Tab-separated table of C-alpha atoms in Angstrom:
chain	number	residue	atom	x	y	z
I	1	MET	CA	-54.161	-284.136	-100.916
I	2	ASN	CA	-53.670	-281.120	-102.977
I	3	SER	CA	-50.524	-281.740	-105.060
I	4	THR	CA	-49.273	-278.120	-104.902
I	5	ILE	CA	-49.368	-278.262	-101.044
I	6	VAL	CA	-47.659	-281.566	-101.128
I	7	TRP	CA	-44.868	-280.087	-103.450
I	8	MET	CA	-44.598	-277.273	-100.975
I	9	ILE	CA	-44.274	-279.465	-98.095
I	10	ILE	CA	-41.528	-281.460	-99.726
I	11	GLY	CA	-39.757	-278.350	-100.764
I	12	MET	CA	-39.941	-276.961	-97.240
I	13	GLY	CA	-38.561	-280.432	-95.969
I	14	VAL	CA	-35.570	-280.248	-98.424
I	15	VAL	CA	-34.462	-276.678	-97.315
I	16	THR	CA	-34.927	-277.436	-93.789
I	17	TYR	CA	-33.055	-280.764	-93.836
I	18	LEU	CA	-30.156	-279.513	-95.825
I	19	PRO	CA	-28.670	-277.010	-93.270
I	20	ARG	CA	-29.127	-279.481	-90.573
I	21	LEU	CA	-27.296	-282.154	-92.519
I	22	LEU	CA	-24.583	-280.488	-94.561
I	23	PRO	CA	-22.168	-279.638	-91.620
I	24	PHE	CA	-22.043	-283.353	-90.601
I	25	VAL	CA	-21.088	-284.292	-94.126
I	26	LEU	CA	-18.796	-281.418	-94.943
I	27	LEU	CA	-16.970	-281.324	-91.401
I	28	GLY	CA	-17.309	-285.092	-90.830
I	29	GLY	CA	-13.542	-285.771	-90.189
I	30	VAL	CA	-12.193	-282.179	-90.705
I	31	GLU	CA	-9.967	-280.733	-88.040
I	32	LEU	CA	-10.933	-277.158	-87.973
I	33	PRO	CA	-8.367	-274.400	-86.926
I	34	SER	CA	-8.599	-273.998	-83.167
I	35	PHE	CA	-10.052	-270.472	-83.428
I	36	TRP	CA	-13.020	-271.852	-85.375
I	37	GLN	CA	-13.348	-274.836	-82.949
I	38	GLY	CA	-13.523	-272.227	-80.281
I	39	VAL	CA	-16.176	-270.198	-82.125
I	40	LEU	CA	-18.342	-273.340	-82.550
I	41	LYS	CA	-18.082	-274.195	-78.956
I	42	ASN	CA	-19.252	-270.614	-78.217
I	43	VAL	CA	-22.245	-271.002	-80.468
I	44	PRO	CA	-24.688	-272.712	-78.063
I	45	TYR	CA	-24.399	-269.922	-75.510
I	46	ALA	CA	-24.715	-267.269	-78.146
I	47	VAL	CA	-27.662	-269.058	-79.740
I	48	LEU	CA	-29.494	-269.276	-76.447
I	49	GLY	CA	-29.081	-265.535	-75.970
I	50	ALA	CA	-30.647	-264.794	-79.402
I	51	LEU	CA	-33.380	-267.396	-79.069
I	52	ILE	CA	-34.431	-265.876	-75.727
I	53	ILE	CA	-34.131	-262.065	-76.357
I	54	PRO	CA	-36.040	-260.225	-77.627
I	55	ASP	CA	-38.754	-262.802	-78.546
I	56	VAL	CA	-39.701	-263.740	-74.955
I	57	PHE	CA	-41.021	-260.346	-74.405
I	58	PHE	CA	-43.302	-260.488	-77.431
I	59	ILE	CA	-45.048	-263.850	-77.025
I	60	GLN	CA	-48.437	-262.011	-76.137
I	61	ASP	CA	-49.573	-258.476	-77.009
I	62	ASP	CA	-49.249	-257.716	-73.300
I	63	PHE	CA	-45.648	-256.966	-72.800
I	64	TRP	CA	-45.823	-257.723	-68.992
I	65	PHE	CA	-46.872	-261.395	-69.904
I	66	GLY	CA	-43.313	-261.962	-71.281
I	67	VAL	CA	-41.499	-260.022	-68.550
I	68	ILE	CA	-43.213	-262.072	-65.700
I	69	GLY	CA	-42.678	-265.353	-67.538
I	70	PHE	CA	-38.932	-264.412	-68.070
I	71	ALA	CA	-38.547	-263.187	-64.537
I	72	ALA	CA	-39.925	-266.449	-62.958
I	73	ALA	CA	-37.816	-268.641	-65.213
I	74	VAL	CA	-34.618	-266.647	-64.443
I	75	ILE	CA	-35.222	-266.701	-60.725
I	76	THR	CA	-36.021	-270.309	-60.439
I	77	ALA	CA	-33.054	-271.224	-62.624
I	78	TRP	CA	-30.785	-268.938	-60.605
I	79	LEU	CA	-31.857	-270.749	-57.419
I	80	GLY	CA	-30.713	-273.961	-58.971
I	81	ALA	CA	-33.797	-275.619	-60.021
I	82	ASN	CA	-33.587	-278.137	-62.838
I	83	VAL	CA	-35.039	-277.341	-66.331
I	84	MET	CA	-38.402	-279.056	-65.828
I	85	ILE	CA	-38.930	-277.085	-62.637
I	86	VAL	CA	-37.939	-273.902	-64.360
I	87	VAL	CA	-40.566	-274.555	-67.123
I	88	LEU	CA	-43.344	-275.420	-64.622
I	89	ALA	CA	-42.580	-272.397	-62.547
I	90	ALA	CA	-42.836	-270.000	-65.489
I	91	VAL	CA	-46.116	-271.635	-66.704
I	92	ALA	CA	-47.544	-271.537	-63.158
I	93	ALA	CA	-46.508	-267.750	-62.690
I	94	LEU	CA	-48.311	-266.891	-66.038
I	95	SER	CA	-51.425	-268.874	-65.162
I	96	LEU	CA	-51.584	-266.984	-61.965
I	97	TYR	CA	-50.983	-263.649	-63.659
I	98	SER	CA	-53.814	-264.336	-66.298
I	99	LEU	CA	-56.127	-264.904	-63.343
I	100	PHE	CA	-55.711	-261.342	-62.328
I	101	VAL	CA	-55.732	-259.567	-65.593
D	1	MET	CA	-25.932	-278.878	-66.569
D	2	GLU	CA	-26.916	-279.495	-63.069
D	3	THR	CA	-29.901	-281.786	-63.571
D	4	THR	CA	-30.513	-284.859	-61.541
D	5	TRP	CA	-32.927	-286.317	-64.151
D	6	ALA	CA	-30.112	-286.486	-66.909
D	7	ALA	CA	-27.245	-287.439	-64.900
D	8	GLY	CA	-25.758	-290.633	-63.965
D	9	LYS	CA	-24.667	-293.557	-65.715
D	10	MET	CA	-27.862	-294.337	-67.672
D	11	ALA	CA	-27.613	-295.694	-71.184
D	12	PRO	CA	-27.363	-292.812	-73.670
D	13	PHE	CA	-30.858	-293.557	-75.357
D	14	ARG	CA	-32.674	-293.337	-71.914
D	15	GLN	CA	-30.844	-290.326	-71.029
D	16	GLY	CA	-31.838	-288.699	-74.333
D	17	VAL	CA	-35.430	-289.609	-73.711
D	18	GLN	CA	-35.454	-288.173	-70.202
D	19	ALA	CA	-33.794	-284.924	-71.533
D	20	GLY	CA	-36.450	-284.763	-74.239
D	21	VAL	CA	-39.353	-284.686	-71.751
D	22	ALA	CA	-39.207	-281.003	-71.346
D	23	ILE	CA	-39.212	-280.421	-75.146
D	24	ALA	CA	-42.137	-282.840	-75.550
D	25	ILE	CA	-44.020	-280.886	-73.014
D	26	GLY	CA	-42.919	-277.504	-74.517
D	27	TYR	CA	-43.919	-278.608	-78.016
D	28	MET	CA	-47.409	-279.678	-76.972
D	29	PRO	CA	-49.307	-276.288	-76.948
D	30	ILE	CA	-47.335	-274.921	-80.067
D	31	ALA	CA	-48.039	-278.183	-82.045
D	32	LEU	CA	-51.806	-278.243	-80.868
D	33	ALA	CA	-52.123	-274.693	-81.970
D	34	PHE	CA	-50.375	-275.535	-85.289
D	35	GLY	CA	-52.866	-278.250	-85.936
D	36	LEU	CA	-55.758	-275.966	-85.131
D	37	LEU	CA	-54.422	-273.154	-87.294
D	38	ALA	CA	-53.675	-275.432	-90.137
D	39	LYS	CA	-57.381	-276.503	-90.088
D	40	THR	CA	-58.648	-272.902	-90.261
D	41	THR	CA	-56.237	-272.288	-93.077
D	42	GLY	CA	-57.954	-275.100	-95.084
D	43	LEU	CA	-55.273	-277.654	-95.050
D	44	THR	CA	-56.514	-281.283	-94.715
D	45	PHE	CA	-55.610	-283.447	-91.752
D	46	ALA	CA	-53.190	-285.381	-93.971
D	47	GLU	CA	-51.403	-282.350	-95.250
D	48	THR	CA	-51.257	-281.004	-91.675
D	49	VAL	CA	-49.703	-284.125	-90.217
D	50	LEU	CA	-47.427	-284.588	-93.294
D	51	MET	CA	-46.054	-281.101	-92.916
D	52	SER	CA	-45.029	-281.911	-89.213
D	53	ILE	CA	-43.620	-285.277	-90.296
D	54	VAL	CA	-41.566	-283.988	-93.215
D	55	VAL	CA	-40.657	-280.358	-92.115
D	56	PHE	CA	-40.401	-280.608	-88.269
D	57	ALA	CA	-39.708	-276.928	-87.758
D	58	GLY	CA	-42.258	-274.991	-85.683
D	59	ALA	CA	-41.586	-271.389	-86.804
D	60	SER	CA	-41.388	-272.373	-90.538
D	61	GLN	CA	-44.642	-274.228	-90.357
D	62	TYR	CA	-46.472	-271.283	-88.710
D	63	ILE	CA	-45.059	-268.989	-91.414
D	64	ALA	CA	-45.959	-271.282	-94.168
D	65	LEU	CA	-49.723	-271.123	-92.929
D	66	SER	CA	-49.710	-267.352	-92.580
D	67	LEU	CA	-48.130	-267.052	-96.105
D	68	LEU	CA	-50.746	-269.536	-97.573
D	69	THR	CA	-53.542	-267.527	-96.099
D	70	ALA	CA	-52.005	-264.336	-97.561
D	71	GLY	CA	-52.016	-266.008	-100.995
D	72	THR	CA	-48.152	-266.203	-101.273
D	73	GLY	CA	-46.712	-268.549	-103.999
D	74	VAL	CA	-45.147	-271.750	-102.964
D	75	PHE	CA	-41.720	-270.860	-104.148
D	76	GLU	CA	-41.679	-267.800	-101.754
D	77	ILE	CA	-42.846	-270.085	-98.882
D	78	VAL	CA	-40.015	-272.491	-99.584
D	79	LEU	CA	-37.541	-269.610	-99.853
D	80	THR	CA	-38.694	-268.065	-96.575
D	81	THR	CA	-38.422	-271.538	-94.930
D	82	PHE	CA	-34.877	-271.757	-96.069
D	83	ILE	CA	-33.946	-268.342	-94.860
D	84	LEU	CA	-35.436	-269.158	-91.533
D	85	ASN	CA	-33.586	-272.464	-91.194
D	86	ILE	CA	-30.018	-271.426	-92.202
D	87	ARG	CA	-29.364	-270.990	-88.470
D	88	HIS	CA	-29.501	-274.782	-88.110
D	89	PHE	CA	-26.380	-274.827	-90.193
D	90	LEU	CA	-24.498	-273.163	-87.426
D	91	MET	CA	-26.047	-275.509	-84.729
D	92	SER	CA	-25.281	-278.698	-86.742
D	93	ALA	CA	-21.637	-277.484	-87.097
D	94	SER	CA	-21.316	-276.826	-83.551
D	95	LEU	CA	-22.929	-280.209	-82.592
D	96	ASN	CA	-20.449	-281.880	-84.955
D	97	GLU	CA	-17.654	-280.658	-82.781
D	98	LYS	CA	-19.276	-282.150	-79.579
D	99	ALA	CA	-20.382	-285.602	-81.399
D	100	GLU	CA	-18.629	-288.894	-80.857
D	101	PRO	CA	-17.649	-290.677	-84.083
D	102	ASP	CA	-20.748	-292.473	-85.369
D	103	ALA	CA	-21.618	-293.819	-88.825
D	104	LEU	CA	-22.404	-290.958	-91.219
D	105	TRP	CA	-25.957	-292.467	-91.869
D	106	LYS	CA	-26.666	-292.266	-88.260
D	107	LYS	CA	-25.520	-288.570	-88.160
D	108	ALA	CA	-27.639	-288.056	-91.228
D	109	LEU	CA	-30.553	-289.479	-89.446
D	110	TYR	CA	-30.338	-287.419	-86.243
D	111	ALA	CA	-29.410	-284.328	-88.171
D	112	PHE	CA	-33.107	-284.355	-89.354
D	113	GLY	CA	-34.092	-283.875	-85.795
D	114	ILE	CA	-32.003	-280.765	-85.091
D	115	THR	CA	-34.292	-277.909	-83.862
D	116	ASP	CA	-33.509	-274.943	-81.707
D	117	GLU	CA	-34.736	-276.897	-78.762
D	118	THR	CA	-33.090	-280.343	-79.432
D	119	PHE	CA	-29.949	-278.450	-80.217
D	120	SER	CA	-29.909	-276.442	-77.087
D	121	VAL	CA	-30.576	-279.425	-74.803
D	122	ALA	CA	-27.803	-281.502	-76.577
D	123	ALA	CA	-25.322	-278.664	-76.669
D	124	MET	CA	-25.819	-278.012	-72.957
D	125	LYS	CA	-25.361	-281.718	-72.121
D	126	GLU	CA	-22.057	-282.382	-70.269
D	127	GLY	CA	-19.483	-284.303	-72.226
D	128	THR	CA	-19.962	-285.640	-75.804
D	129	ILE	CA	-23.042	-286.630	-77.529
D	130	ASN	CA	-23.713	-289.828	-79.569
D	131	ALA	CA	-26.274	-291.197	-81.937
D	132	SER	CA	-28.121	-293.047	-79.273
D	133	TYR	CA	-28.528	-289.969	-77.045
D	134	MET	CA	-29.687	-287.881	-79.975
D	135	PHE	CA	-32.219	-290.534	-81.113
D	136	GLY	CA	-33.654	-290.732	-77.554
D	137	LEU	CA	-33.974	-286.890	-77.406
D	138	ILE	CA	-35.248	-286.499	-80.934
D	139	ALA	CA	-37.979	-289.404	-80.539
D	140	MET	CA	-39.549	-287.507	-77.670
D	141	ALA	CA	-39.485	-284.153	-79.514
D	142	TYR	CA	-40.543	-285.370	-82.859
D	143	GLY	CA	-43.130	-287.648	-81.374
D	144	SER	CA	-44.716	-284.852	-79.416
D	145	TRP	CA	-44.617	-282.565	-82.462
D	146	VAL	CA	-46.232	-284.882	-84.952
D	147	VAL	CA	-48.766	-286.481	-82.630
D	148	ASN	CA	-49.812	-283.057	-81.062
D	149	SER	CA	-50.142	-281.570	-84.534
D	150	GLY	CA	-52.712	-284.222	-85.409
D	151	ILE	CA	-54.456	-283.908	-82.111
D	152	GLY	CA	-54.688	-280.099	-82.504
D	153	TYR	CA	-56.303	-280.554	-85.989
D	154	ALA	CA	-58.703	-283.211	-84.852
D	155	ALA	CA	-59.709	-282.027	-81.493
D	156	GLY	CA	-59.801	-278.186	-82.055
D	157	ALA	CA	-58.428	-275.976	-79.443
D	158	GLY	CA	-57.382	-278.941	-77.230
D	159	LEU	CA	-56.474	-276.968	-74.385
D	160	PRO	CA	-58.226	-274.004	-72.578
D	161	GLU	CA	-57.129	-270.747	-74.119
D	162	SER	CA	-55.690	-269.362	-70.956
D	163	LEU	CA	-53.472	-272.538	-70.361
D	164	GLN	CA	-52.290	-272.331	-73.974
D	165	GLU	CA	-51.218	-268.812	-73.520
D	166	SER	CA	-49.313	-269.688	-70.310
D	167	MET	CA	-47.788	-272.603	-71.840
D	168	SER	CA	-46.361	-270.434	-74.682
D	169	ILE	CA	-43.501	-269.530	-72.298
D	170	ALA	CA	-42.587	-273.147	-71.915
D	171	LEU	CA	-39.746	-273.372	-74.519
D	172	TYR	CA	-38.404	-269.963	-73.602
D	173	ALA	CA	-38.208	-271.081	-69.927
D	174	MET	CA	-36.461	-274.121	-70.947
D	175	PHE	CA	-33.901	-272.179	-72.816
D	176	ILE	CA	-33.439	-269.889	-69.732
D	177	GLY	CA	-33.159	-273.162	-67.604
D	178	LEU	CA	-30.345	-274.265	-69.772
D	179	LEU	CA	-28.548	-271.083	-69.914
D	180	VAL	CA	-28.687	-269.690	-66.367
D	181	PRO	CA	-26.711	-272.519	-64.562
D	182	ALA	CA	-23.899	-271.925	-67.331
D	183	LEU	CA	-24.048	-268.078	-67.031
D	184	LYS	CA	-23.394	-268.624	-63.187
D	185	LYS	CA	-20.304	-270.632	-63.923
D	186	GLN	CA	-18.351	-268.439	-66.476
D	187	ARG	CA	-18.263	-264.732	-67.183
D	188	LYS	CA	-17.377	-265.423	-70.602
D	189	ILE	CA	-20.830	-267.009	-71.107
D	190	VAL	CA	-22.597	-263.833	-69.887
D	191	TRP	CA	-20.822	-262.034	-72.613
D	192	LEU	CA	-21.700	-264.556	-75.304
D	193	ALA	CA	-25.402	-264.653	-74.459
D	194	GLY	CA	-25.620	-260.998	-73.695
D	195	LEU	CA	-23.874	-259.758	-76.888
D	196	SER	CA	-25.948	-262.183	-79.050
D	197	ALA	CA	-29.230	-261.068	-77.346
D	198	LEU	CA	-28.238	-257.277	-78.031
D	199	PHE	CA	-27.276	-258.060	-81.712
D	200	ASN	CA	-30.481	-259.952	-82.287
D	201	SER	CA	-32.352	-257.052	-80.827
D	202	ILE	CA	-30.677	-254.653	-83.078
D	203	GLY	CA	-31.206	-256.964	-86.166
D	204	THR	CA	-34.878	-257.319	-85.296
D	205	PHE	CA	-35.822	-253.702	-84.314
D	206	ALA	CA	-33.214	-251.520	-86.091
D	207	LEU	CA	-32.229	-253.483	-89.153
D	208	HIS	CA	-35.545	-255.305	-89.689
D	209	LEU	CA	-33.818	-258.501	-90.617
D	210	SER	CA	-35.783	-261.634	-90.991
D	211	LYS	CA	-35.751	-263.757	-87.841
D	212	GLY	CA	-33.518	-266.379	-89.473
D	213	TRP	CA	-30.850	-264.076	-90.543
D	214	SER	CA	-31.000	-262.003	-87.312
D	215	ILE	CA	-30.382	-265.010	-85.191
D	216	VAL	CA	-27.579	-266.394	-87.558
D	217	LEU	CA	-25.709	-262.991	-87.607
D	218	ALA	CA	-26.230	-262.327	-83.897
D	219	THR	CA	-24.898	-265.701	-82.937
D	220	LEU	CA	-21.914	-265.668	-85.262
D	221	LEU	CA	-20.867	-262.063	-84.440
D	222	SER	CA	-21.025	-262.744	-80.652
D	223	ALA	CA	-19.256	-266.196	-80.869
D	224	ILE	CA	-16.521	-264.776	-83.012
D	225	ILE	CA	-15.918	-261.452	-81.148
D	226	VAL	CA	-15.840	-263.297	-77.695
D	227	GLN	CA	-13.446	-265.949	-79.124
D	228	TRP	CA	-11.349	-263.225	-80.563
D	229	LEU	CA	-11.140	-261.323	-77.143
D	230	THR	CA	-10.446	-264.433	-75.058
D	231	LYS	CA	-8.301	-266.481	-77.372
D	232	GLU	CA	-5.218	-266.226	-75.064
D	233	GLY	CA	-7.351	-267.730	-72.245
D	234	GLY	CA	-7.825	-271.090	-73.868
D	235	ASN	CA	-10.652	-272.240	-75.947
D	236	GLY	CA	-14.376	-272.011	-75.395
D	237	GLY	CA	-16.913	-274.444	-74.073
D	238	GLU	CA	-17.119	-275.442	-70.401
């Protein structure tokens, strides 16, 4: 193995692990003010919004690819399907779409 | 979360494993493609698998490859990785609020496995999370990531191109499948996700922020604004 690459990997590993680890160490037994507890409880929903949009519309050069996958997932999820079914439905819809393009 | 497969009184580890199946499947095409791309970039098999073992962060690993190809220096690659992963700080802080008391070494161990995907699944789980659940969840995600990186390198394309393209929607579909049931339950969650999506779009297209900063700022702004507007109505969460 090339030692520069190995050092790069180690460096990447350290800067990836630190943000994942530090809150558990720093906030371990700390009782945050209720406003900030509320903010942290909001984070999952806010993060999901940002993780989905706008990236989902740009997974391929073809804009419609993202739109159709997005729509298939939203519709099946809205109908109450569980996460696995939502994933499979979106993949199936796009497989079908790529047959026709 | 209205899933039948993660409900019930199953042991937490098994519950985590089951919840991790969707992630394992979603990671497959991405890890296969990473392995393939790493090979074309000139990394060795060992370096490729080592990167997946040590870093375990999809977007960062892809960007490292493209920066390597572009001849970027190691320091810049590490710095970019850091900027991209600052968002996990927010996710760990949020999970810490939801976590049952566990020994710090256990938390430090599962902290390593917090990605956008494992975070989302754990955060949307009803009730609290503990180390056993996180170990199950992460074992699936990490196993899939590392093994498929190696397979991608060794086996070339692995999957037909058209299937790989279709599967690129998988993780987004999982995020949507996690979010939509929550949206249906509470108006507040529509605001949280909607505002954050809007801010992230502004950050990406208008302000040209890096992906990492854009997600961090959009998430924080949205979570704070909504909390501030609704603080009389009790605290957030379910």
